[in-house]
Amino acid sequence: MNTLYTLPSLGEPTLNPGSREPEHIPVLKETVVSSLITDREGIYVDCTVGGGGHAEAILDRLGASGTVIGLDLDADAVEATRKRLARFRQNVSLFQADFSALGETLEENGISEVAGVLFDLGLSSLQLDAPDRGFSYSHDGPLDMRLNRSQSKTARDVVNWYTRNELTRIFRDYGQERYASTISRAVIRAREGRPIESTSHLAHLVQCAIPTRGPQVKTLSRIFQAIRIEVNDELCRLKKGLLNAIAVVRGGGRIVTISYHSLEDRIVKSIFSEKSKGCICPPDLPVCACDRAVELNVLTRGALRPDDEEVRRNNRARSARLRIAEKI
Ligand SMILES: C[S@@+](CC[C@H](N)C(=O)[O-])C[C@H]1O[C@@H](n2cnc3c(N)ncnc32)[C@H](O)[C@@H]1O
């Protein structure tokens, strides 16, 4: 049996008034729809279909032959979206798939180019609020954190089998946590007696390892996020997914990204910036040797952020950064 420890609250649950079901509220919905759609009859890929919120808003705006292809690593997300989008059946195709293999998924379905691609990264409220998924320190549950539950590596494996150096690296690099080394030592000590099995056990030992005067909730959030990034190889998948998206979007089509973590946003910014530059040969070289063509026009100088009103309605939007690039 898991031991239940007292945990700080993460904040308001995201519930619809009058509903007992938690629902994911799509972030920057209007901006996503207006910046992504350039052709009402086009094919759009929602690479992170989640609860289907953005996909629904896109479909509402498309014409009779406009289509959304929705991907998600999480089978539960695909199922929830299938129900939510039942009224658009003719215009939607959903796949439990990894966006890092976007090109392959489209090719298998006979699609060579699309009008736009959306990435709304991170987790949905459906995942965060489900204790059995193990994503949140504010619910007791198994140390799982897999987006795709048929994958073998779980958070339990990371926490119980990684070396101290590996744990410190993850907490420092992915969590940007100043107590990375102290926390990894506490994890190693705690697992000497018996394996760490639950989110509440991990949260408790993190809380005990760091000074009580600071904001412990922020540390917990960073440690849990860092482990999740490692379990799901999120940064590597994002790089591959973006390169795939750039390859499949047709000229004039858009790629829209929403990130919630500075490392994700840095990857998006750097790939967009690199692909918006042409030849990088030294000016004194008589003939171009790099053979690089400009592929993107970046439409957002800095990232777009939700306004105060949106953050007030949906606290989970607070860290969102939206970027838009247009294929040349
Ligand atoms: C923030 S939620 C998306 C919410 C969605 N936009 C909506 O409005 O309901 C992010 C989703 O991306 C999915 N995801 C994360 N990495 C993925 C990947 N590499 N391939 C496919 N889906 C992924 C997660 O499982 C999660 O459901």
mmCIF file of C-alpha atoms and ligand atoms in Angstrom:
data_model
loop_
_atom_site.group_PDB
_atom_site.id
_atom_site.type_symbol
_atom_site.label_atom_id
_atom_site.label_comp_id
_atom_site.label_asym_id
_atom_site.label_seq_id
_atom_site.Cartn_x
_atom_site.Cartn_y
_atom_site.Cartn_z
ATOM 1 C CA MET A 1 0.000 0.000 0.000
ATOM 2 C CA ASN A 2 1.178 3.543 -0.716
ATOM 3 C CA THR A 3 1.679 5.832 2.239
ATOM 4 C CA LEU A 4 -0.397 8.999 1.968
ATOM 5 C CA TYR A 5 1.420 12.205 2.882
ATOM 6 C CA THR A 6 -0.100 15.648 3.229
ATOM 7 C CA LEU A 7 0.610 17.718 0.136
ATOM 8 C CA PRO A 8 0.198 21.359 -0.778
ATOM 9 C CA SER A 9 -2.676 22.121 -3.123
ATOM 10 C CA LEU A 10 -1.861 22.814 -6.776
ATOM 11 C CA GLY A 11 -4.648 25.356 -7.065
ATOM 12 C CA GLU A 12 -8.166 25.352 -8.391
ATOM 13 C CA PRO A 13 -9.213 22.246 -10.320
ATOM 14 C CA THR A 14 -10.310 23.104 -13.855
ATOM 15 C CA LEU A 15 -13.996 22.262 -13.687
ATOM 16 C CA ASN A 16 -16.757 23.450 -15.968
ATOM 17 C CA PRO A 17 -19.558 25.148 -14.042
ATOM 18 C CA GLY A 18 -22.351 22.620 -13.591
ATOM 19 C CA SER A 19 -20.108 19.684 -14.545
ATOM 20 C CA ARG A 20 -18.343 17.160 -12.349
ATOM 21 C CA GLU A 21 -16.003 16.058 -15.122
ATOM 22 C CA PRO A 22 -12.651 17.859 -15.272
ATOM 23 C CA GLU A 23 -12.241 19.456 -18.683
ATOM 24 C CA HIS A 24 -9.206 20.829 -20.444
ATOM 25 C CA ILE A 25 -9.639 24.484 -21.390
ATOM 26 C CA PRO A 26 -7.819 25.228 -24.672
ATOM 27 C CA VAL A 27 -5.230 27.975 -24.246
ATOM 28 C CA LEU A 28 -5.154 31.054 -26.535
ATOM 29 C CA LYS A 29 -7.941 29.441 -28.560
ATOM 30 C CA GLU A 30 -8.861 32.424 -30.729
ATOM 31 C CA THR A 31 -5.233 33.220 -31.563
ATOM 32 C CA VAL A 32 -4.566 29.576 -32.470
ATOM 33 C CA VAL A 33 -7.549 29.381 -34.806
ATOM 34 C CA SER A 34 -7.006 32.734 -36.499
ATOM 35 C CA SER A 35 -3.275 32.241 -36.993
ATOM 36 C CA LEU A 36 -3.412 28.600 -38.106
ATOM 37 C CA ILE A 37 -6.217 28.679 -40.671
ATOM 38 C CA THR A 38 -5.185 30.104 -44.026
ATOM 39 C CA ASP A 39 -7.547 27.985 -46.151
ATOM 40 C CA ARG A 40 -10.972 26.928 -44.844
ATOM 41 C CA GLU A 41 -10.927 23.789 -47.011
ATOM 42 C CA GLY A 42 -7.401 22.715 -46.056
ATOM 43 C CA ILE A 43 -6.021 19.789 -44.054
ATOM 44 C CA TYR A 44 -4.716 20.718 -40.577
ATOM 45 C CA VAL A 45 -2.789 18.542 -38.146
ATOM 46 C CA ASP A 46 -3.341 18.960 -34.417
ATOM 47 C CA CYS A 47 -0.235 17.135 -33.177
ATOM 48 C CA THR A 48 -1.365 17.233 -29.528
ATOM 49 C CA VAL A 49 -5.101 16.737 -29.732
ATOM 50 C CA GLY A 50 -5.468 16.231 -25.928
ATOM 51 C CA GLY A 51 -9.065 16.878 -24.906
ATOM 52 C CA GLY A 52 -9.963 18.012 -28.435
ATOM 53 C CA GLY A 53 -10.517 21.667 -27.454
ATOM 54 C CA HIS A 54 -8.358 23.312 -30.121
ATOM 55 C CA ALA A 55 -9.375 20.703 -32.714
ATOM 56 C CA GLU A 56 -13.037 21.489 -32.106
ATOM 57 C CA ALA A 57 -12.449 25.239 -32.454
ATOM 58 C CA ILE A 58 -10.533 24.680 -35.719
ATOM 59 C CA LEU A 59 -13.287 22.419 -37.115
ATOM 60 C CA ASP A 60 -15.923 25.005 -36.183
ATOM 61 C CA ARG A 61 -14.100 27.493 -38.408
ATOM 62 C CA LEU A 62 -13.403 25.159 -41.399
ATOM 63 C CA GLY A 63 -15.526 24.732 -44.539
ATOM 64 C CA ALA A 64 -17.330 21.566 -45.688
ATOM 65 C CA SER A 65 -14.189 19.799 -46.914
ATOM 66 C CA GLY A 66 -11.760 21.175 -44.339
ATOM 67 C CA THR A 67 -10.169 18.398 -42.262
ATOM 68 C CA VAL A 68 -8.379 17.949 -38.962
ATOM 69 C CA ILE A 69 -5.960 15.091 -38.369
ATOM 70 C CA GLY A 70 -5.475 14.697 -34.624
ATOM 71 C CA LEU A 71 -2.562 12.888 -32.993
ATOM 72 C CA ASP A 72 -1.844 12.101 -29.381
ATOM 73 C CA LEU A 73 0.480 9.651 -27.646
ATOM 74 C CA ASP A 74 -2.199 9.052 -25.048
ATOM 75 C CA ALA A 75 -4.923 6.549 -25.995
ATOM 76 C CA ASP A 76 -7.307 8.105 -23.409
ATOM 77 C CA ALA A 77 -6.894 11.535 -25.045
ATOM 78 C CA VAL A 78 -7.691 10.086 -28.472
ATOM 79 C CA GLU A 79 -10.795 8.381 -27.067
ATOM 80 C CA ALA A 80 -11.983 11.549 -25.277
ATOM 81 C CA THR A 81 -11.502 13.536 -28.491
ATOM 82 C CA ARG A 82 -13.328 10.910 -30.557
ATOM 83 C CA LYS A 83 -16.396 11.428 -28.356
ATOM 84 C CA ARG A 84 -16.101 15.216 -28.291
ATOM 85 C CA LEU A 85 -15.739 15.502 -32.064
ATOM 86 C CA ALA A 86 -18.383 12.912 -32.996
ATOM 87 C CA ARG A 87 -20.447 15.570 -34.838
ATOM 88 C CA PHE A 88 -17.502 16.255 -37.198
ATOM 89 C CA ARG A 89 -16.950 12.564 -38.018
ATOM 90 C CA GLN A 90 -16.561 13.124 -41.775
ATOM 91 C CA ASN A 91 -13.889 15.762 -41.271
ATOM 92 C CA VAL A 92 -11.688 14.239 -38.554
ATOM 93 C CA SER A 93 -9.131 11.439 -38.403
ATOM 94 C CA LEU A 94 -7.586 10.568 -35.056
ATOM 95 C CA PHE A 95 -4.483 8.511 -34.368
ATOM 96 C CA GLN A 96 -2.677 7.400 -31.257
ATOM 97 C CA ALA A 97 0.699 8.472 -32.591
ATOM 98 C CA ASP A 98 3.883 10.317 -31.721
ATOM 99 C CA PHE A 99 4.268 13.675 -33.453
ATOM 100 C CA SER A 100 7.982 13.016 -33.843
ATOM 101 C CA ALA A 101 6.903 10.574 -36.602
ATOM 102 C CA LEU A 102 4.367 12.997 -38.120
ATOM 103 C CA GLY A 103 5.728 12.557 -41.664
ATOM 104 C CA GLU A 104 5.352 8.765 -41.501
ATOM 105 C CA THR A 105 1.797 8.936 -40.122
ATOM 106 C CA LEU A 106 0.752 11.265 -42.937
ATOM 107 C CA GLU A 107 2.527 9.207 -45.571
ATOM 108 C CA GLU A 108 0.825 6.003 -44.373
ATOM 109 C CA ASN A 109 -2.458 7.827 -44.904
ATOM 110 C CA GLY A 110 -1.565 9.067 -48.386
ATOM 111 C CA ILE A 111 -1.093 12.722 -47.381
ATOM 112 C CA SER A 112 1.971 14.521 -48.736
ATOM 113 C CA GLU A 113 1.302 18.075 -47.553
ATOM 114 C CA VAL A 114 -0.971 19.960 -45.168
ATOM 115 C CA ALA A 115 -2.170 23.544 -44.687
ATOM 116 C CA GLY A 116 -1.054 23.902 -41.079
ATOM 117 C CA VAL A 117 0.255 22.149 -37.973
ATOM 118 C CA LEU A 118 -0.464 22.886 -34.314
ATOM 119 C CA PHE A 119 1.607 21.831 -31.286
ATOM 120 C CA ASP A 120 0.072 22.592 -27.871
ATOM 121 C CA LEU A 121 2.762 21.005 -25.717
ATOM 122 C CA GLY A 122 2.792 19.634 -22.195
ATOM 123 C CA LEU A 123 -0.077 17.927 -20.428
ATOM 124 C CA SER A 124 -3.841 18.283 -20.557
ATOM 125 C CA SER A 125 -5.924 18.764 -17.426
ATOM 126 C CA LEU A 126 -7.362 15.290 -18.078
ATOM 127 C CA GLN A 127 -3.889 13.845 -17.509
ATOM 128 C CA LEU A 128 -2.809 16.158 -14.704
ATOM 129 C CA ASP A 129 -5.994 15.634 -12.711
ATOM 130 C CA ALA A 130 -5.995 11.813 -13.001
ATOM 131 C CA PRO A 131 -4.261 10.427 -9.865
ATOM 132 C CA ASP A 132 -3.571 7.054 -11.521
ATOM 133 C CA ARG A 133 -1.392 8.752 -14.192
ATOM 134 C CA GLY A 134 1.079 9.931 -11.536
ATOM 135 C CA PHE A 135 1.787 13.345 -13.114
ATOM 136 C CA SER A 136 0.854 15.521 -10.154
ATOM 137 C CA TYR A 137 2.372 15.891 -6.701
ATOM 138 C CA SER A 138 -0.993 17.016 -5.380
ATOM 139 C CA HIS A 139 -2.675 13.610 -5.865
ATOM 140 C CA ASP A 140 -1.416 10.337 -4.438
ATOM 141 C CA GLY A 141 -0.824 7.820 -7.207
ATOM 142 C CA PRO A 142 1.689 5.450 -8.754
ATOM 143 C CA LEU A 143 4.927 6.923 -10.141
ATOM 144 C CA ASP A 144 3.933 6.468 -13.768
ATOM 145 C CA MET A 145 3.986 9.709 -15.866
ATOM 146 C CA ARG A 146 3.884 7.931 -19.250
ATOM 147 C CA LEU A 147 1.991 9.778 -21.969
ATOM 148 C CA ASN A 148 1.783 6.507 -23.887
ATOM 149 C CA ARG A 149 0.896 3.806 -21.397
ATOM 150 C CA SER A 150 2.226 1.023 -23.612
ATOM 151 C CA GLN A 151 5.749 2.426 -23.305
ATOM 152 C CA SER A 152 7.867 0.480 -20.809
ATOM 153 C CA LYS A 153 9.852 3.251 -19.021
ATOM 154 C CA THR A 154 7.952 4.867 -16.129
ATOM 155 C CA ALA A 155 8.761 7.515 -13.543
ATOM 156 C CA ARG A 156 9.225 4.661 -11.054
ATOM 157 C CA ASP A 157 12.135 3.380 -13.178
ATOM 158 C CA VAL A 158 13.755 6.814 -13.333
ATOM 159 C CA VAL A 159 13.386 7.474 -9.602
ATOM 160 C CA ASN A 160 14.527 4.023 -8.479
ATOM 161 C CA TRP A 161 17.181 3.080 -11.059
ATOM 162 C CA TYR A 162 18.909 6.236 -12.275
ATOM 163 C CA THR A 163 22.274 7.042 -10.679
ATOM 164 C CA ARG A 164 22.663 10.087 -8.484
ATOM 165 C CA ASN A 165 24.510 11.920 -11.282
ATOM 166 C CA GLU A 166 21.744 11.149 -13.759
ATOM 167 C CA LEU A 167 19.061 12.352 -11.343
ATOM 168 C CA THR A 168 21.005 15.531 -10.592
ATOM 169 C CA ARG A 169 21.374 16.206 -14.322
ATOM 170 C CA ILE A 170 17.633 15.788 -14.937
ATOM 171 C CA PHE A 171 16.611 17.927 -11.966
ATOM 172 C CA ARG A 172 19.154 20.608 -12.922
ATOM 173 C CA ASP A 173 18.790 20.598 -16.733
ATOM 174 C CA TYR A 174 15.081 19.903 -17.157
ATOM 175 C CA GLY A 175 13.844 21.278 -13.824
ATOM 176 C CA GLN A 176 16.305 24.181 -13.533
ATOM 177 C CA GLU A 177 16.204 23.337 -9.820
ATOM 178 C CA ARG A 178 18.823 24.896 -7.550
ATOM 179 C CA TYR A 179 18.556 22.042 -5.000
ATOM 180 C CA ALA A 180 19.051 19.375 -7.722
ATOM 181 C CA SER A 181 21.995 17.716 -6.018
ATOM 182 C CA THR A 182 20.447 17.776 -2.525
ATOM 183 C CA ILE A 183 17.221 16.263 -3.844
ATOM 184 C CA SER A 184 18.987 13.521 -5.800
ATOM 185 C CA ARG A 185 20.905 12.569 -2.623
ATOM 186 C CA ALA A 186 17.614 12.373 -0.720
ATOM 187 C CA VAL A 187 16.124 10.148 -3.441
ATOM 188 C CA ILE A 188 19.106 7.768 -3.330
ATOM 189 C CA ARG A 189 18.922 7.540 0.479
ATOM 190 C CA ALA A 190 15.177 6.990 0.526
ATOM 191 C CA ARG A 191 15.277 4.150 -1.988
ATOM 192 C CA GLU A 192 17.965 2.247 -0.058
ATOM 193 C CA GLY A 193 15.329 0.785 2.259
ATOM 194 C CA ARG A 194 12.537 0.094 -0.246
ATOM 195 C CA PRO A 195 11.604 1.367 -3.694
ATOM 196 C CA ILE A 196 9.842 4.728 -4.041
ATOM 197 C CA GLU A 197 6.458 3.789 -5.458
ATOM 198 C CA SER A 198 4.123 6.736 -5.133
ATOM 199 C CA THR A 199 3.868 10.421 -6.032
ATOM 200 C CA SER A 200 3.167 11.297 -2.403
ATOM 201 C CA HIS A 201 6.272 9.446 -1.176
ATOM 202 C CA LEU A 202 8.437 11.292 -3.734
ATOM 203 C CA ALA A 203 6.808 14.631 -2.919
ATOM 204 C CA HIS A 204 7.302 14.076 0.802
ATOM 205 C CA LEU A 205 10.989 13.268 0.497
ATOM 206 C CA VAL A 206 11.565 16.287 -1.786
ATOM 207 C CA GLN A 207 9.831 18.529 0.755
ATOM 208 C CA CYS A 208 11.945 17.112 3.580
ATOM 209 C CA ALA A 209 15.166 17.636 1.585
ATOM 210 C CA ILE A 210 14.807 21.367 0.901
ATOM 211 C CA PRO A 211 14.601 24.400 3.196
ATOM 212 C CA THR A 212 11.090 24.974 4.494
ATOM 213 C CA ARG A 213 11.220 28.761 4.167
ATOM 214 C CA GLY A 214 11.319 28.808 0.319
ATOM 215 C CA PRO A 215 8.446 28.091 -2.088
ATOM 216 C CA GLN A 216 8.382 24.291 -1.828
ATOM 217 C CA VAL A 217 5.503 24.018 -4.302
ATOM 218 C CA LYS A 218 7.687 25.459 -7.071
ATOM 219 C CA THR A 219 10.409 22.909 -6.356
ATOM 220 C CA LEU A 220 7.895 20.060 -6.367
ATOM 221 C CA SER A 221 6.510 21.284 -9.651
ATOM 222 C CA ARG A 222 9.990 21.511 -11.196
ATOM 223 C CA ILE A 223 11.035 18.040 -9.987
ATOM 224 C CA PHE A 224 7.852 16.369 -11.245
ATOM 225 C CA GLN A 225 8.083 18.188 -14.579
ATOM 226 C CA ALA A 226 11.742 17.208 -14.982
ATOM 227 C CA ILE A 227 10.987 13.517 -14.409
ATOM 228 C CA ARG A 228 8.071 13.674 -16.859
ATOM 229 C CA ILE A 229 10.281 15.242 -19.542
ATOM 230 C CA GLU A 230 12.803 12.426 -19.058
ATOM 231 C CA VAL A 231 10.225 9.612 -19.037
ATOM 232 C CA ASN A 232 8.657 10.817 -22.292
ATOM 233 C CA ASP A 233 11.832 12.073 -24.011
ATOM 234 C CA GLU A 234 9.873 15.269 -24.635
ATOM 235 C CA LEU A 235 12.614 17.609 -25.873
ATOM 236 C CA CYS A 236 14.004 15.188 -28.437
ATOM 237 C CA ARG A 237 10.493 14.417 -29.707
ATOM 238 C CA LEU A 238 9.755 18.125 -30.004
ATOM 239 C CA LYS A 239 12.813 18.762 -32.208
ATOM 240 C CA LYS A 240 11.877 15.876 -34.511
ATOM 241 C CA GLY A 241 8.217 16.905 -34.567
ATOM 242 C CA LEU A 242 9.014 20.479 -35.573
ATOM 243 C CA LEU A 243 11.353 19.374 -38.373
ATOM 244 C CA ASN A 244 8.663 16.969 -39.620
ATOM 245 C CA ALA A 245 6.076 19.768 -39.513
ATOM 246 C CA ILE A 246 8.305 22.114 -41.505
ATOM 247 C CA ALA A 247 8.720 19.384 -44.129
ATOM 248 C CA VAL A 248 4.989 18.673 -44.538
ATOM 249 C CA VAL A 249 3.443 22.160 -44.416
ATOM 250 C CA ARG A 250 2.809 23.598 -47.860
ATOM 251 C CA GLY A 251 3.952 27.082 -48.937
ATOM 252 C CA GLY A 252 1.924 29.787 -47.168
ATOM 253 C CA GLY A 253 0.817 27.302 -44.465
ATOM 254 C CA ARG A 254 1.491 27.927 -40.775
ATOM 255 C CA ILE A 255 3.051 26.125 -37.829
ATOM 256 C CA VAL A 256 1.683 27.273 -34.473
ATOM 257 C CA THR A 257 3.287 26.201 -31.189
ATOM 258 C CA ILE A 258 2.306 26.738 -27.575
ATOM 259 C CA SER A 259 4.975 25.845 -25.003
ATOM 260 C CA TYR A 260 4.777 25.898 -21.224
ATOM 261 C CA HIS A 261 8.423 25.306 -20.347
ATOM 262 C CA SER A 262 11.371 27.545 -21.164
ATOM 263 C CA LEU A 263 13.364 24.643 -22.660
ATOM 264 C CA GLU A 264 10.525 23.802 -25.059
ATOM 265 C CA ASP A 265 10.163 27.443 -26.029
ATOM 266 C CA ARG A 266 13.908 27.726 -26.610
ATOM 267 C CA ILE A 267 13.809 24.731 -28.989
ATOM 268 C CA VAL A 268 10.904 26.222 -30.967
ATOM 269 C CA LYS A 269 12.558 29.630 -31.115
ATOM 270 C CA SER A 270 15.895 28.251 -32.238
ATOM 271 C CA ILE A 271 14.467 25.925 -34.943
ATOM 272 C CA PHE A 272 12.197 28.692 -36.287
ATOM 273 C CA SER A 273 15.108 31.111 -36.304
ATOM 274 C CA GLU A 274 17.523 28.686 -37.983
ATOM 275 C CA LYS A 275 14.995 27.792 -40.698
ATOM 276 C CA SER A 276 14.280 31.454 -41.390
ATOM 277 C CA LYS A 277 17.896 32.106 -42.351
ATOM 278 C CA GLY A 278 19.251 31.500 -45.832
ATOM 279 C CA CYS A 279 22.869 30.945 -46.787
ATOM 280 C CA ILE A 280 25.248 30.919 -43.797
ATOM 281 C CA CYS A 281 28.494 30.787 -45.797
ATOM 282 C CA PRO A 282 31.204 33.350 -44.900
ATOM 283 C CA PRO A 283 30.742 36.493 -47.038
ATOM 284 C CA ASP A 284 34.159 36.025 -48.696
ATOM 285 C CA LEU A 285 33.252 32.580 -50.110
ATOM 286 C CA PRO A 286 32.707 33.087 -53.865
ATOM 287 C CA VAL A 287 30.077 30.331 -54.224
ATOM 288 C CA CYS A 288 27.558 29.106 -51.648
ATOM 289 C CA ALA A 289 28.682 25.830 -50.077
ATOM 290 C CA CYS A 290 25.965 25.399 -47.445
ATOM 291 C CA ASP A 291 23.091 25.093 -49.896
ATOM 292 C CA ARG A 292 20.619 26.391 -47.334
ATOM 293 C CA ALA A 293 17.368 27.932 -48.434
ATOM 294 C CA VAL A 294 15.054 30.074 -46.308
ATOM 295 C CA GLU A 295 12.171 27.787 -45.298
ATOM 296 C CA LEU A 296 10.189 29.846 -42.794
ATOM 297 C CA ASN A 297 9.020 33.356 -42.164
ATOM 298 C CA VAL A 298 8.640 33.816 -38.406
ATOM 299 C CA LEU A 299 5.477 35.838 -37.759
ATOM 300 C CA THR A 300 5.931 36.329 -34.009
ATOM 301 C CA ARG A 301 8.867 38.535 -33.039
ATOM 302 C CA GLY A 302 8.487 37.605 -29.371
ATOM 303 C CA ALA A 303 6.192 34.868 -28.063
ATOM 304 C CA LEU A 304 2.506 35.784 -27.609
ATOM 305 C CA ARG A 305 1.122 35.408 -24.063
ATOM 306 C CA PRO A 306 -2.401 34.978 -22.688
ATOM 307 C CA ASP A 307 -3.857 38.177 -21.222
ATOM 308 C CA ASP A 308 -4.695 38.603 -17.531
ATOM 309 C CA GLU A 309 -8.338 37.758 -18.125
ATOM 310 C CA GLU A 310 -7.456 34.369 -19.673
ATOM 311 C CA VAL A 311 -5.027 33.567 -16.845
ATOM 312 C CA ARG A 312 -7.715 34.508 -14.322
ATOM 313 C CA ARG A 313 -10.174 32.088 -15.981
ATOM 314 C CA ASN A 314 -7.577 29.361 -16.541
ATOM 315 C CA ASN A 315 -4.578 29.425 -14.251
ATOM 316 C CA ARG A 316 -2.854 26.734 -16.306
ATOM 317 C CA ALA A 317 -2.491 29.206 -19.185
ATOM 318 C CA ARG A 318 -0.135 31.385 -17.147
ATOM 319 C CA SER A 319 3.130 30.025 -18.553
ATOM 320 C CA ALA A 320 1.968 29.656 -22.190
ATOM 321 C CA ARG A 321 4.127 31.084 -25.016
ATOM 322 C CA LEU A 322 2.706 31.004 -28.543
ATOM 323 C CA ARG A 323 4.863 31.257 -31.680
ATOM 324 C CA ILE A 324 3.829 31.243 -35.338
ATOM 325 C CA ALA A 325 5.911 30.542 -38.445
ATOM 326 C CA GLU A 326 4.814 30.541 -42.091
ATOM 327 C CA LYS A 327 6.287 28.171 -44.636
ATOM 328 C CA ILE A 328 7.828 29.917 -47.617
HETATM 329 C C1 LIG B 1 -1.788 20.538 -23.533
HETATM 330 S S1 LIG B 1 -2.391 19.014 -24.088
HETATM 331 C C2 LIG B 1 -3.256 19.464 -25.561
HETATM 332 C C3 LIG B 1 -4.631 19.978 -25.308
HETATM 333 C C4 LIG B 1 -5.413 20.273 -26.563
HETATM 334 N N1 LIG B 1 -4.800 21.290 -27.366
HETATM 335 C C5 LIG B 1 -6.834 20.691 -26.241
HETATM 336 O O1 LIG B 1 -7.217 21.826 -26.521
HETATM 337 O O2 LIG B 1 -7.580 19.870 -25.690
HETATM 338 C C6 LIG B 1 -0.963 18.237 -24.735
HETATM 339 C C7 LIG B 1 -1.198 16.857 -25.302
HETATM 340 O O3 LIG B 1 -0.050 16.512 -26.072
HETATM 341 C C8 LIG B 1 0.151 15.133 -25.990
HETATM 342 N N2 LIG B 1 1.540 14.858 -26.402
HETATM 343 C C9 LIG B 1 2.674 15.212 -25.765
HETATM 344 N N3 LIG B 1 3.762 14.792 -26.460
HETATM 345 C C10 LIG B 1 3.288 14.182 -27.577
HETATM 346 C C11 LIG B 1 3.917 13.554 -28.693
HETATM 347 N N4 LIG B 1 5.254 13.440 -28.800
HETATM 348 N N5 LIG B 1 3.135 13.056 -29.679
HETATM 349 C C12 LIG B 1 1.775 13.150 -29.586
HETATM 350 N N6 LIG B 1 1.127 13.705 -28.539
HETATM 351 C C13 LIG B 1 1.866 14.220 -27.549
HETATM 352 C C14 LIG B 1 -0.170 14.831 -24.536
HETATM 353 O O4 LIG B 1 -0.477 13.459 -24.357
HETATM 354 C C15 LIG B 1 -1.358 15.747 -24.263
HETATM 355 O O5 LIG B 1 -2.575 15.073 -24.462
#
